[in-house]
Structures are given as C-alpha cells and as structure tokens.
C-alpha cells in the first residue's frame, strides 16, 4: 500500500507529494512543525500539540485552516495510511514566494503538509526494556528553541554524532555545562534523593507535550519534580536518567558518554512512568 500525504489541499501518494522549490520551508527553513503519537488509531494529545503549534506560529505565519479542519486532515491522513501505532507529522511554512529573506509582500498562502508513519510497538518496547545510550554534544542552536521550527540542522548533526558513537540520542550541553534537552526529546534525571529533575520550560528548550503530561503523571504518583538545569556531571551520577518525546513517550537512558547511569539498567521510576503515561494523555 502506497503511503498517502496531504499537501496543500490534496491527498496524494507519497511519490507525488511534492512542494514548490521556492517554498520558504525548503529555501530558508521558514516554517514550524508538530509530531503527535498515534495509538490505537487515535491521536494522542492533539489539543496540546495544536496549542503549541499556534504558539510556534508567533513567527507571523498564518494558520492555514481552522484547528477543527486541521484535526479532520490529521485523522484522514491517519486513516488513509491505516496507522494503528505510529506518528503523524504536520508542517506549516510561510508559503511560496520568489526567494528573498524578508517576508513576502503581499502575504502568500502558508503551505501545509501532513504525513503519517507506522512504528513497531514491540521494537519500541524492547528498546525501553533495555534502555538507550546517549552522548553529550555542545548545544549550538539558536536562542528560540521553544519554537518548534523546521530549522533543525544542529539537531540533525547532534543525532548523527550519537548514531556514529553507537548511541540513540544526543544530550545537548549549554556553555555552562548544563544539559538543556535531547536532539529531539526532553532530558530528565532522578537524583539520589529520589527527586525527578528536568530543565525549566524557558527559551532554551522545547516545551515537550510529553514533558507536560508527565508532570501530571508524577504528581499522581506523589513524586517531587524540580524544574531546574542539571549538569552533565550530575546526570552521570544520577540514580536514573530518561528522556521524553511524543514518539518514545518515556525512554530510560542507561548510559551517558559510554558510562552507565545507576546500575546500567532502566530504573524503576522511568519504567513506572512509561507504564502509566497514557492514563494521563488525552485521546482523540
Ligand atoms: N525537544 C526537542 C528538541 C524535540 O524535537 C522534541 C520532540 O520532537 C521534544 C523535546 C519532545 O517534545 P514532545 O514531547 O512534544 O514530542
């Protein structure tokens, strides 16, 4: 079965899913995106993802359609691709215009692309049962990474470094030695006192939707959360480490730069949070 994408008003087979060469997303990375988990064929946390999308559009890119209409497109792409478990991706760019750095005048119609893909549930569960390795790389991104921009070159290079070193994710290290987040995930540790720590939601990280939902999960378990930066050194000596993202939910981290975290196995806190996460996430 050929995969189907939504491109600017049409549902098309992937091989015909093309954008204009002067789309500003292609030329400048002038666009934003969202990724939602799909589980049991249903969107997870759509409302929160669309709220963040709107926030990212503070770049003065117009929403191409109403939120309700976008919800319909998302569900249609999920259905047409028969996604039971996977992700749906949406991208909005400033649109097509003759190449010039400044915004087009008059304003042009924003471009919208939606794609979806299946993920292998058992593969993800096996990964979570083993835990993953991360490596540290300098965080050299721009100053507004709270905007989910499609300009991801530093993230791409960080992930490639991780893969080449036999790890699955890169943790990005600010100039002061603190861990901001992962290349495509938020970073967490559990201290020896049992406190769960993650970077505050300022302009240095993306406000992960999974991160937000996990706060509720933690609260329900009576676990204390500290929203503060932590150093790489602190992470290396932590009892547990894990990361969060829509596609991986809660993923235990068992080594950092080749050194085991705790006993080198997924910790009980991360494992419990992964198990309970979907009780707190919204469906549909
Ligand atoms: N941080 C970055 C840089 C990301 O790209 C992502 C997800 O893609 C996240 C954090 C996690 O965000 P969410 O939980 O909304 O997927």
Coordinates of C-alpha atoms and ligand atoms in Angstrom, one line a residue, residues 33-35 49 52 141 148 152 155 181-186 206-211 244-247, ligand 1:
X33 CA 6.0 21.6 12.7
X34 CA 4.4 19.2 15.2
X35 CA 4.6 15.4 15.7
X49 CA 0.0 19.8 20.2
X52 CA 1.9 24.5 20.8
X141 CA 21.3 26.1 18.5
X148 CA 9.2 24.2 17.1
X152 CA 16.9 21.5 12.7
X155 CA 19.7 18.7 16.0
X181 CA 17.5 18.7 26.3
X182 CA 18.0 16.0 23.7
X183 CA 18.2 16.5 19.9
X184 CA 14.5 15.5 19.7
X185 CA 13.5 14.8 23.3
X186 CA 13.4 16.3 26.7
X206 CA 11.2 22.9 23.6
X207 CA 8.2 22.6 25.9
X208 CA 7.6 19.0 25.3
X209 CA 4.0 17.9 25.3
X210 CA 5.1 14.6 26.8
X211 CA 7.0 16.5 29.4
X244 CA 10.5 12.0 26.8
X245 CA 9.0 12.7 23.4
X246 CA 5.7 12.0 21.6
X247 CA 7.2 9.1 19.6
Ligands
LIG1 N1 12.9 18.7 22.5 C1 13.1 18.7 21.1 C2 14.2 19.5 20.6 C3 12.2 18.0 20.3 O1 12.4 18.0 19.0 C4 11.1 17.2 20.8 C5 10.2 16.5 20.0 O2 10.4 16.3 18.8 C6 11.0 17.2 22.2 C7 11.8 18.0 23.0 C8 9.8 16.5 22.9 O3 8.6 17.1 22.6 P1 7.2 16.3 22.6 O4 7.1 15.6 23.9 O5 6.2 17.3 22.4 O6 7.4 15.3 21.5

